[in-house]
XYZ file of C-alpha atoms in Angstrom:
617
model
C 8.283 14.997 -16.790
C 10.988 12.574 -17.846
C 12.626 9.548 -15.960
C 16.034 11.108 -16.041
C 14.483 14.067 -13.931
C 12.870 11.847 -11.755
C 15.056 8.925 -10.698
C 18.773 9.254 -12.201
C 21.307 11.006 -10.325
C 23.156 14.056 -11.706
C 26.896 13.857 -10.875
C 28.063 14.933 -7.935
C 24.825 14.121 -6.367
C 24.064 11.910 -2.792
C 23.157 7.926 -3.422
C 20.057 6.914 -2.971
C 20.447 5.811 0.298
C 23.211 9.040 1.654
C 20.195 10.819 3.444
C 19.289 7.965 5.426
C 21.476 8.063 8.378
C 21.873 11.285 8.621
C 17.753 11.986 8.745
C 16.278 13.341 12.350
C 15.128 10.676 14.767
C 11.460 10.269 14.563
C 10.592 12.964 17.799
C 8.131 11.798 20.716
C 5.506 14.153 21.746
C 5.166 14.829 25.292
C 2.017 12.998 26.691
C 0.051 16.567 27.615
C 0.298 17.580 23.774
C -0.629 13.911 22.710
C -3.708 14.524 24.965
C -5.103 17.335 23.992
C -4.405 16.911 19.707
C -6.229 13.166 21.052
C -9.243 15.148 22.994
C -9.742 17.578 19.896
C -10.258 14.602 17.532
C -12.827 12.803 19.334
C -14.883 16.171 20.027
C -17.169 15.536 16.865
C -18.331 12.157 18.057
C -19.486 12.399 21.263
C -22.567 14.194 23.007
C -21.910 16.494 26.178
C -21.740 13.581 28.536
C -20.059 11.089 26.579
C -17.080 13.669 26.202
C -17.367 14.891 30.086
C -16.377 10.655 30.719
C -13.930 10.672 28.149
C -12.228 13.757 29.458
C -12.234 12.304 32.992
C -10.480 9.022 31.169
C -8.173 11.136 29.597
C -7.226 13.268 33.318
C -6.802 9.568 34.846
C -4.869 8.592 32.264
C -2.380 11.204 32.148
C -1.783 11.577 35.689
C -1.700 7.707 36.489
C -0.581 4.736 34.375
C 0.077 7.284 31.154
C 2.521 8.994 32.834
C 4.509 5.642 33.900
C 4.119 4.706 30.405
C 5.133 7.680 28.887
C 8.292 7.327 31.597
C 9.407 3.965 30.084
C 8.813 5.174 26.561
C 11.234 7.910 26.574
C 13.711 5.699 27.621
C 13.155 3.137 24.818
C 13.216 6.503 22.642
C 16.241 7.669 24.036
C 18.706 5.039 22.907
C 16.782 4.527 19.105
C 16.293 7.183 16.269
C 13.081 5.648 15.429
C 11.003 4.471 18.379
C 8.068 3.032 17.144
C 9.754 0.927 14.049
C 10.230 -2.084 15.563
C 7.076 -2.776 16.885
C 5.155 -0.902 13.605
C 6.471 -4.445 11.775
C 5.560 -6.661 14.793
C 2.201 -5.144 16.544
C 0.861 -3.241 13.585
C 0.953 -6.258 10.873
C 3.085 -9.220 11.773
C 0.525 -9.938 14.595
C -2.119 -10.472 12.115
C -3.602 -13.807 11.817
C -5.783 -13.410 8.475
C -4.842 -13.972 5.037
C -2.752 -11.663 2.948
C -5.211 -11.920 0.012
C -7.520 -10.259 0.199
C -7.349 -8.616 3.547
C -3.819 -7.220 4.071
C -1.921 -6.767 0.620
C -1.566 -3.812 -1.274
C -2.525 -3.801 -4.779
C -2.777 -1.681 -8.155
C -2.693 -1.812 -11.857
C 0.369 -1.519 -13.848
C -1.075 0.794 -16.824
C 0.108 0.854 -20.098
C -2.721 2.581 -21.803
C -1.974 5.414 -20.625
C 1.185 5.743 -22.740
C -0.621 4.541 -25.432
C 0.911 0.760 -25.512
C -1.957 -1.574 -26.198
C -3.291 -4.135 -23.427
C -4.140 -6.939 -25.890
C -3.081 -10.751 -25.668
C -1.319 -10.664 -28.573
C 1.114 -7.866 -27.178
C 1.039 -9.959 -23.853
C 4.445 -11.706 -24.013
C 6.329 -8.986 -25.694
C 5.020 -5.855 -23.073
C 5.969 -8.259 -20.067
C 9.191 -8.309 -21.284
C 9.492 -4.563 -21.601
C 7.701 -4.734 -18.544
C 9.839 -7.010 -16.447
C 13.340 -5.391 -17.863
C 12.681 -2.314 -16.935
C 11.711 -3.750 -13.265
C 15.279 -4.871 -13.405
C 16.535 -1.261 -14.534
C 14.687 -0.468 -11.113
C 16.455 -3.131 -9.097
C 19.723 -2.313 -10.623
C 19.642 1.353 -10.034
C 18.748 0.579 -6.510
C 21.547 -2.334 -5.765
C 24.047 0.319 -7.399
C 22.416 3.124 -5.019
C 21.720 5.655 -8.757
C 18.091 6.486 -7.698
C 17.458 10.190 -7.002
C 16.314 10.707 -3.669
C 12.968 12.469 -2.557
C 13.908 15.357 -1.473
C 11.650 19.139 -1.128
C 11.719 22.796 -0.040
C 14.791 23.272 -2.997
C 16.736 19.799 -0.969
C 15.873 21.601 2.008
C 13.849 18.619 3.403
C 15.295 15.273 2.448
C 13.327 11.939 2.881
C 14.401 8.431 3.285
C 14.886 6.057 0.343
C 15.473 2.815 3.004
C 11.993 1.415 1.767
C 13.295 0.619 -1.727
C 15.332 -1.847 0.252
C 12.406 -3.844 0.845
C 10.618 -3.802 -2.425
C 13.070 -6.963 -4.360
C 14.050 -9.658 -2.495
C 11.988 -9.116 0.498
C 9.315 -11.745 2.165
C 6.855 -11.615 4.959
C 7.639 -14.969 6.565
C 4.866 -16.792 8.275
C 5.265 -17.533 11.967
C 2.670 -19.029 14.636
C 2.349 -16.108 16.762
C 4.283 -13.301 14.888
C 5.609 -12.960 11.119
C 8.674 -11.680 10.445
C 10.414 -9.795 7.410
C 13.420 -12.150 5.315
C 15.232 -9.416 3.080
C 17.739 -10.718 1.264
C 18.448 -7.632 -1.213
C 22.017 -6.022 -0.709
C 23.138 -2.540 -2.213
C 26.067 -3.491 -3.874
C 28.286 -1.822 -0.722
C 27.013 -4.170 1.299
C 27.313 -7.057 -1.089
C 26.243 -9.645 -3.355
C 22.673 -9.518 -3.742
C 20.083 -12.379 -5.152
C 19.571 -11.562 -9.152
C 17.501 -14.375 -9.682
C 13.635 -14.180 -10.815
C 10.305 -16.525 -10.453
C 8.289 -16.874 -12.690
C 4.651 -19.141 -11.672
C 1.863 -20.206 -13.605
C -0.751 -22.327 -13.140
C 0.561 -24.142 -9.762
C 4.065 -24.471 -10.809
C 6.909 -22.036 -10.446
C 10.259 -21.603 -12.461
C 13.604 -19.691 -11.895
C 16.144 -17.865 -13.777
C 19.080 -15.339 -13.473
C 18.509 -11.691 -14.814
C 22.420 -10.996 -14.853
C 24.960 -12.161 -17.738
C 28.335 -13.505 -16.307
C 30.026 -10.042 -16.563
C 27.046 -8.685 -14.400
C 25.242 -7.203 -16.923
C 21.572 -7.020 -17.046
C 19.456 -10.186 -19.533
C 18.166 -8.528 -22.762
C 14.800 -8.174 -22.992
C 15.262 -10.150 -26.188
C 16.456 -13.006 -23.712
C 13.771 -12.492 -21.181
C 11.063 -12.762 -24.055
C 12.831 -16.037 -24.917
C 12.290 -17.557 -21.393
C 8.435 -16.532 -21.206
C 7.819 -18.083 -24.216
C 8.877 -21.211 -23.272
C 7.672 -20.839 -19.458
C 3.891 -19.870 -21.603
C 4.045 -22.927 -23.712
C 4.473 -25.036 -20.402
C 1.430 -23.724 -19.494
C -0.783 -23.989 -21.941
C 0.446 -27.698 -23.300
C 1.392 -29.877 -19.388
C -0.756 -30.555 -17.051
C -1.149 -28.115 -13.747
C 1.664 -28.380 -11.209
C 1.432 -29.201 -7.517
C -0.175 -26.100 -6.576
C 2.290 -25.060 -3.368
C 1.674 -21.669 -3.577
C -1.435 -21.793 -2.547
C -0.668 -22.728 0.998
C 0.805 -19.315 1.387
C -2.843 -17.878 1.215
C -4.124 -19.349 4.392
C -4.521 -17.544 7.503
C -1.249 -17.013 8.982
C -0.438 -19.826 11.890
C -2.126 -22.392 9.663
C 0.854 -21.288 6.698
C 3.423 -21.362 9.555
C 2.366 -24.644 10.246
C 2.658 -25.786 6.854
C 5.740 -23.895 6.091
C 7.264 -25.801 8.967
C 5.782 -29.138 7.731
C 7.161 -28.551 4.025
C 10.489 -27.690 5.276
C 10.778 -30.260 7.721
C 10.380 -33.054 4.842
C 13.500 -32.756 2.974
C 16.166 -30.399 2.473
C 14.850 -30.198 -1.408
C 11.901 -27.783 0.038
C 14.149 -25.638 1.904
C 16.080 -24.548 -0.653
C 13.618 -24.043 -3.041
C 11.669 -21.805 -0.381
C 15.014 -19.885 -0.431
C 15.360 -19.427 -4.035
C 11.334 -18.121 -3.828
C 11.945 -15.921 -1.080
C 15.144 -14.538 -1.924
C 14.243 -13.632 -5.741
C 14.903 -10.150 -7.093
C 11.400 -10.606 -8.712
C 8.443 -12.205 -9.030
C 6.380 -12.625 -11.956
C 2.995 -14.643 -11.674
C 1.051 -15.514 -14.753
C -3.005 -15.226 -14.164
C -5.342 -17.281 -16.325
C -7.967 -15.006 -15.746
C -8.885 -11.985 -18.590
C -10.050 -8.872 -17.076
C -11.782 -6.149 -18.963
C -11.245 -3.104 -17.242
C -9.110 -1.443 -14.294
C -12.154 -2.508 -12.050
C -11.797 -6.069 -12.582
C -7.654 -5.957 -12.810
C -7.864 -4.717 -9.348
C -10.011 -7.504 -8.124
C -8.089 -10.482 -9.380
C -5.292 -8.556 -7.823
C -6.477 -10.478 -4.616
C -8.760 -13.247 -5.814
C -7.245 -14.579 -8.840
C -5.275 -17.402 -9.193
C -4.472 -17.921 -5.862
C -2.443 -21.617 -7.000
C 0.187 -19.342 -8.592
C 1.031 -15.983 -6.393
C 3.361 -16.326 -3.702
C 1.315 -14.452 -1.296
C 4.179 -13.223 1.234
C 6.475 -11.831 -1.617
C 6.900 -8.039 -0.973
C 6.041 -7.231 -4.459
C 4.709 -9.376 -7.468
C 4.046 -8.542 -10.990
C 0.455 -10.261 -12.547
C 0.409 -10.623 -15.869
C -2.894 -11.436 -16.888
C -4.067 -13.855 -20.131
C -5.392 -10.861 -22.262
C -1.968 -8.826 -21.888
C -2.802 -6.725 -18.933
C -0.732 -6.234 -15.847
C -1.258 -4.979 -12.140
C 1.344 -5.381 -8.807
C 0.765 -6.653 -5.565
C 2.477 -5.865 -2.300
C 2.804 -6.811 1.252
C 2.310 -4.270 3.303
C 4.339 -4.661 6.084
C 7.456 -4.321 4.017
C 6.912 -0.781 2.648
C 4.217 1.515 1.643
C 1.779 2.473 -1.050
C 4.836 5.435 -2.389
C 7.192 2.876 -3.301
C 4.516 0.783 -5.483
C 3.633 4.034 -7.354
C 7.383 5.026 -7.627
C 8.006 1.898 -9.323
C 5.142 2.140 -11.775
C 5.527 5.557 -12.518
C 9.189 4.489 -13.636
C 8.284 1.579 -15.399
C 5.504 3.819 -17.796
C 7.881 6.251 -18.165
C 10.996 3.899 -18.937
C 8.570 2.434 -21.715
C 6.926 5.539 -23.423
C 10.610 7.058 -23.362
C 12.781 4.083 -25.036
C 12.394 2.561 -28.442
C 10.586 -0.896 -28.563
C 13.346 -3.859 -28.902
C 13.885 -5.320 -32.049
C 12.427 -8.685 -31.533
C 13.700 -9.607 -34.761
C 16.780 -10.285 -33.126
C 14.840 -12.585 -30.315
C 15.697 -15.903 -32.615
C 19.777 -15.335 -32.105
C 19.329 -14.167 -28.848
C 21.130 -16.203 -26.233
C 18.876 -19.129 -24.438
C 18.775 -18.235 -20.812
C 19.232 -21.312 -18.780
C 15.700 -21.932 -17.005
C 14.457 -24.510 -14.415
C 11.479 -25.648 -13.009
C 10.807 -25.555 -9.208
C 9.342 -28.600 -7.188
C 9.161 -29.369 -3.859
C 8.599 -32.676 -1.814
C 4.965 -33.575 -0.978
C 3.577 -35.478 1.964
C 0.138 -36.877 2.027
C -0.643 -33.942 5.099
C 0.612 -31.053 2.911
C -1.578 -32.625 -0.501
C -4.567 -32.398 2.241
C -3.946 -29.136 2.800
C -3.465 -27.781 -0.716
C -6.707 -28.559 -1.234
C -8.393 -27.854 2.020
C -6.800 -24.082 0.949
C -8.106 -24.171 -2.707
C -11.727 -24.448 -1.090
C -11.182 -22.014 1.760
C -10.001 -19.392 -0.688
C -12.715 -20.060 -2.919
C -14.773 -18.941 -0.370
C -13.673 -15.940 0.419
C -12.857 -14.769 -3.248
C -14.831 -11.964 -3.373
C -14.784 -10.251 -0.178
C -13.566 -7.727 -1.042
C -15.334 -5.368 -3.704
C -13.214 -2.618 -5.597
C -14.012 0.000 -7.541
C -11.551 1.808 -10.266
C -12.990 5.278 -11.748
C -11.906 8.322 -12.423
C -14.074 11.994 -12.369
C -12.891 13.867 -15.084
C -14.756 16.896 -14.947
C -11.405 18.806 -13.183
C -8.505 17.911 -11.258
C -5.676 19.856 -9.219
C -5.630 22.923 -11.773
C -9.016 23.577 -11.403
C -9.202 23.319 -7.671
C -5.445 25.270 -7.533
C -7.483 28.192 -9.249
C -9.509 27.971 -6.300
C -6.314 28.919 -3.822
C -7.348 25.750 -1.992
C -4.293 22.568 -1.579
C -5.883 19.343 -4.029
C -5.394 16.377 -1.063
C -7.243 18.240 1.443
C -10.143 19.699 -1.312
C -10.633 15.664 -1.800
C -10.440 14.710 1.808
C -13.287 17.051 2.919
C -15.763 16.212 -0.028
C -14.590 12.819 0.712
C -16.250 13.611 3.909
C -19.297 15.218 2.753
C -19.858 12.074 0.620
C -20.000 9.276 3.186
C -22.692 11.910 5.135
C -24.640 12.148 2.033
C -24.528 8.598 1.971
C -24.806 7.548 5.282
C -25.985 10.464 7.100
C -23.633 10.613 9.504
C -20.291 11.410 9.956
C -17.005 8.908 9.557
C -13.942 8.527 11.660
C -11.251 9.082 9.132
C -7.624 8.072 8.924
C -5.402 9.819 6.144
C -2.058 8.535 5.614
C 1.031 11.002 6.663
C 4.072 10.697 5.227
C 6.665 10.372 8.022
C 9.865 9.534 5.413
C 11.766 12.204 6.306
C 12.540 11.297 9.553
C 14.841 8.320 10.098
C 13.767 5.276 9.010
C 10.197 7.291 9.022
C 6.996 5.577 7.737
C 3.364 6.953 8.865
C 1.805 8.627 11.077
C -2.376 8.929 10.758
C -3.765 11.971 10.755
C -7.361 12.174 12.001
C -9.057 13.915 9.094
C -12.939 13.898 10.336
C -12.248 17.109 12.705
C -14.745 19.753 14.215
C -14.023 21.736 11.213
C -14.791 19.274 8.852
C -17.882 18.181 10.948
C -19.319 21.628 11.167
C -18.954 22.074 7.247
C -20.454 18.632 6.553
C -23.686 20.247 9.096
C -24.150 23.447 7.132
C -23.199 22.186 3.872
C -26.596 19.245 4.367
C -28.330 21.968 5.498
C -31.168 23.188 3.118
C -31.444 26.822 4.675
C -27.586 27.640 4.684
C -26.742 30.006 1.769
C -24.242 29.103 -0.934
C -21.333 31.720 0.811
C -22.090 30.052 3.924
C -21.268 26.970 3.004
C -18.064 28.073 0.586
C -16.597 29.637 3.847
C -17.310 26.502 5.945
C -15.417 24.612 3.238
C -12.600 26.676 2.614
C -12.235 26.362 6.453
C -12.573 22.804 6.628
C -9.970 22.669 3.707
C -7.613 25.269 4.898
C -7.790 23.698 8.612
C -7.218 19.550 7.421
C -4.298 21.465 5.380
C -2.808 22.894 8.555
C -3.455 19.482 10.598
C -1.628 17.434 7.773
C 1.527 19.585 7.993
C 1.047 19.193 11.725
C 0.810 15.124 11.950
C 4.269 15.350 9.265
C 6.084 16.915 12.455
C 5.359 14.903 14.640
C 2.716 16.086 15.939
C 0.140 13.266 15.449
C -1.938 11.218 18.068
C -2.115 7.256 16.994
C 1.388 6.776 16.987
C 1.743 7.866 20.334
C -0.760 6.021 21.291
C 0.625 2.756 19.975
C 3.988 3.738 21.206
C 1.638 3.643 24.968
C 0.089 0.430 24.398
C 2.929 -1.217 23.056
C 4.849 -0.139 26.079
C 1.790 -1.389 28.237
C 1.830 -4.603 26.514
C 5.194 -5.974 26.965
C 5.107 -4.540 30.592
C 1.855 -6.567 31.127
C 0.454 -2.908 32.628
C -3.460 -2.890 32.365
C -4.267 0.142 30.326
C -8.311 -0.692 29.316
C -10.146 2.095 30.834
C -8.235 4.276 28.453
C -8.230 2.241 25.531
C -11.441 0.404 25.747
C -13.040 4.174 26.328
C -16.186 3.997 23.471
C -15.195 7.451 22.222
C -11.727 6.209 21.385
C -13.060 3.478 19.350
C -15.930 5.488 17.753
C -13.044 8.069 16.691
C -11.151 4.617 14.793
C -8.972 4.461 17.643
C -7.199 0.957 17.299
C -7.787 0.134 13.872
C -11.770 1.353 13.903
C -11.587 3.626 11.217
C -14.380 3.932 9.076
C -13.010 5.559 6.420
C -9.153 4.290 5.690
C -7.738 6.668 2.909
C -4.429 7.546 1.483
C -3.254 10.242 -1.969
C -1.037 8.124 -3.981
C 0.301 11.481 -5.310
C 0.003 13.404 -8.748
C 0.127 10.860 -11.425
C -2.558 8.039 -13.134
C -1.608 5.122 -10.804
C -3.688 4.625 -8.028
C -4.061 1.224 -5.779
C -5.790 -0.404 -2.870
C -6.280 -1.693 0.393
C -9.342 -3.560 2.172
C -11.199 -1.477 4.482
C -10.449 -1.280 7.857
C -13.419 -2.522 9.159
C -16.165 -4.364 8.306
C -18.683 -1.367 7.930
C -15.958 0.558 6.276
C -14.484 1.508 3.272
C -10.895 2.003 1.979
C -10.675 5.013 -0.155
C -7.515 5.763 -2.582
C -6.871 8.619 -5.308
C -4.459 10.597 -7.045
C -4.906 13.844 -8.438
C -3.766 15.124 -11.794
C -3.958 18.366 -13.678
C -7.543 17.635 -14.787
C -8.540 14.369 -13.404
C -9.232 12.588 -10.125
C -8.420 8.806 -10.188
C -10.590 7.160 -7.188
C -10.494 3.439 -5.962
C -13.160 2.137 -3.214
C -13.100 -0.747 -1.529
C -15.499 -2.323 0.418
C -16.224 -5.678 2.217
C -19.314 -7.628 0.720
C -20.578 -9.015 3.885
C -21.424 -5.303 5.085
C -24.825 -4.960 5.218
C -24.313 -1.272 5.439
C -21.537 -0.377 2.779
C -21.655 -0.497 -1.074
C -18.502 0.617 -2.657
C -19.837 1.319 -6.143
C -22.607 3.656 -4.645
C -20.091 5.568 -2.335
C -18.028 6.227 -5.909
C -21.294 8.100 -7.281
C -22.020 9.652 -4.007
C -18.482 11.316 -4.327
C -18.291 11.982 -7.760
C -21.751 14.215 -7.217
C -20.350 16.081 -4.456
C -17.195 17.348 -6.564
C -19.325 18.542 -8.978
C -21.989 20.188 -6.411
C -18.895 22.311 -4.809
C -17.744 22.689 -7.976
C -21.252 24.298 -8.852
C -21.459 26.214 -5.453
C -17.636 27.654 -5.928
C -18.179 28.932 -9.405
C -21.594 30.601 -8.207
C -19.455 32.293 -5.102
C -16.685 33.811 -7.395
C -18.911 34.523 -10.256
C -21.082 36.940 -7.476
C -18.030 38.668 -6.763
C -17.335 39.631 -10.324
């Protein structure tokens, strides 16, 4: 695995972005299918009578105001190739009125261990500058449309690379009812594009311009120049005004004070524009984590005075020389994040350190310091904000850890796919735990469709339930429960491929309330049915979990729900990287014993699958 393999285009190949328009248009089930898939998942979390109302919801439903609504959706579908995309923005996130941090951003470490560079402080300044022109590699190939894109089944099945679109240059804008989504970034077809970057440190932000006057990319030489200076600032002046913090309240009070700061002086609103518009963003954090575990949690409660919460993507370098990304999640998904790292570790195991020798006759990139216009309101409500995000620094508990007893090999041995092998014992483990079972939302990649994002598939289903029953039962034999697993296995493998077609349920759904809700058409006997709910209908989902994919880096979100937990891995050749999260007001959850709870039950169907297929020898 190489980076030229990966990302760079072989000639005569399509652009990045040639697949786009030509992708299918996301299809809309009809409402009968919707139904039934819909009746199927809630079957393993109600009793007889609970699923006899639910059914009889369901038949009033689809006869009555479902059918009206599934009338006026087709005709929203039938002049759009994606019918749910503009309201996945508005209704799904932009709605929201809580903080970013720590509640809605996406967040992982940037690791450089793992191609054996050294996290140390001394190594800080120089790796960030690796670190950061490489990120601008990334934005180049992208503006010049010279990433490979995803593409399986020998190009058979292409996917869409529009999302890269959204990862520079890209804020989540605060409104009072609604946010909204500023992208400035341009593929150089369509234009001139921002190639500016922000740095901020220690409540004060500064700005410079990653392109030389014949459009060539800044040196890293040159860019090691600028955070030396920009570092000495911050260790030798005094703290800055703080502004950034603002952007970490909940979302109408921001809009308010985005208004206010704007409304003061024409000063702030083009220095919001240079912040928002910036190719990247690079925030220096005072704090010094230790380990993965603790990089992930000042992801989203360190220094809240110097992130830019409603950036779409933001590199953290921390004091001791190690690095992690955060990213709105409204603007793109988890994919992109670990495309871009994956790149980055690859770009710097692959090329030659710089000679920094060369740094003291590099050219002086101009740099300047960002301020904006303060009223006696908006100093009130920097530090009204300091305290209320004080308060809620922690929570959000995360876990980083990885089993290493096998990985996708191992389980590949066992003819059995290495997502759905995690999902079920995923499964198994919150039952262990909890003893009962979990409504369960697994991400679906919906990219090759146009414009395609998500759907959910419903991963707790009657074959997962009825393995999780024998499997905790002490009388069922060892090939009793190997069979129940490789059904439950075999079966979430089926549904996956299923939900990637199309053929999910809670995208529908949406599609149904949405529809309902701009109509002003009551729809609450359906929706407000407890088996919907109980099943993670409408954001209830216990257990919210995604595969990053095949490679070390592996990120976060916050749980769903209160009581829930937000579970993340990828899966390599002999290793399973896992990431909990949990909220610390749950009087019910605990991430860190959830981790151990899962890490037993690989190795107990490890155990039970080697006994099975030694017996047969």
């Amino acid at each position: 695995m190489n980076r030229a393999s990966i990302y760079f285009l072989n000639e005569g190949e399509p652009n990045t972005y040639d697949f786009d328009e030509t992708l299918p248009p996301l299809p809309l089930p009809e409402l009968h299918d919707t139904l039934v898939r819909y009746y199927e998942s809630i079957k393993p979390f109600g009793s007889p009578s609970e699923l006899a109302n639910s059914m009889n919801v369901i038949e009033t439903f689809e006869s009555g105001v479902g059918a009206e609504l599934q009338e006026k959706l087709v005709k929203h579908a039938a002049t759009r190739k994606n019918w749910v995309d503009e309201w996945w923005d508005k209704y799904a996130y932009h709605m929201l009125r809580l903080p970013l941090n720590p509640y809605i951003v996406m967040a992982m470490p940037v690791k450089l261990e793992v191609i054996n560079i050294p996290e140390t402080p001394a190594l800080l300044l120089k790796n960030l500058s690796r670190l950061m022109y490489h990120t601008l590699e990334f934005w180049d190939l992208a503006r010049k449309a010279l990433i490979k894109p995803l593409s399986s089944n020998g190009g058979t099945v292409k996917y869409s690379s529009a999302l890269y679109k959204r990862f520079f240059s890209t804020t989540r804008a605060p409104g009072t009812e609604y946010d909204y989504i500023k992208n400035f970034f341009k593929t150089v077809k369509e234009g001139p594009t921002p190639s500016h970057a922000v740095i901020s440190g220690k409540g004060r932000i500064f700005v410079f311009d990653c392109l030389h006057t014949d459009g060539t990319l800044i040196t890293p030489q040159e860019i090691l120049i600028v955070l030396q200076r920009v570092r000495t600032i911050l260790d030798y002046e005094p703290i800055g005004d703080c502004v950034p913090i603002l952007t970490h309240g909940d979302r109408t009070t921001w809009a308010n004070n985005y208004l206010r700061l704007q409304e003061i002086s024409e000063k702030n609103r083009e220095t919001i524009r240079i912040i928002e518009s910036s190719s990247i963003v690079i925030a220096f954090d005072e704090n010094e984590p230790q380990s993965y575990e603790e990089i992930s949690l000042f992801c989203v409660n360190g220094d809240y005075h110097s992130k830019w919460g409603d950036r779409s993507s933001t590199i953290i370098a921390y004091k001791n020389g190690r690095f992690a990304c955060v990213g709105e999640h409204s603007a793109y998904d988890g994919t992109i994040s670990v495309s871009y790292a994956l790149f980055v570790q690859l770009s710097m195991y692959e090329t030659p350190e710089p000679d920094w020798s060369s740094t003291d006759t590099s050219k002086v990139v101009a740099l300047k310091e960002l301020k904006f216009d303060l009223d006696v309101e908006l100093q009130k409500e920097i530090e009204r904000t300091k305290v209320e995000c004080d308060r809620r620094r922690n929570d959000v508990i995360v876990t980083h850890d990885s089993f290493n007893e096998y990985g996708k090999d191992v389980i590949k041995t066992w003819n059995l796919h290495p997502d759905s092998f995690v999902q079920v014992i995923m499964q198994l483990a919150y039952a262990e735990l909890h003893k009962e079972i979990a409504s369960t939302y697994e991400t679906a990649l919906m990219r090759h469709f146009y414009n395609g994002r998500t759907e959910t598939l419903r991963s707790c289903s009657s074959e997962v339930y009825k393995f999780i029953q024998i499997a905790r039962e002490s009388k069922s034999s060892t090939s009793e429960i190997v069979t129940s697993f490789r059904n439950a296995v075999n079966h979430h493998n089926h549904m996956m491929n299923e939900a990637r077609k199309g053929h999910g349920v809670d995208r529908h759904l949406f599609g149904l309330w949405c529809i309902a809700h701009e109509n002003q058409i009551d729809v609450a006997e359906f929706f407000d049915d407890p088996l919907y709910i109980k099943s993670g209908g409408g954001g209830n989902f216990i257990l919210s979990t995604s595969t990053l994919g095949y490679s070390t880096n592996v990120g976060f979100v916050a749980p769903m729900t209160l009581d829930g937990y937000g579970v993340f891995y990828t899966i390599t050749s002999d290793t399973i990287y896992i990431q909990i999260t949990a909220f610390r007001d749950s009087i019910k959850t605990s991430a860190h014993k959830f981790n151990e709870t899962f890490q037993r039950q690989f190795l107990k169907i490890k155990r039970i699958m080697e006994a099975v297929n030694n017996s047969k020898l």
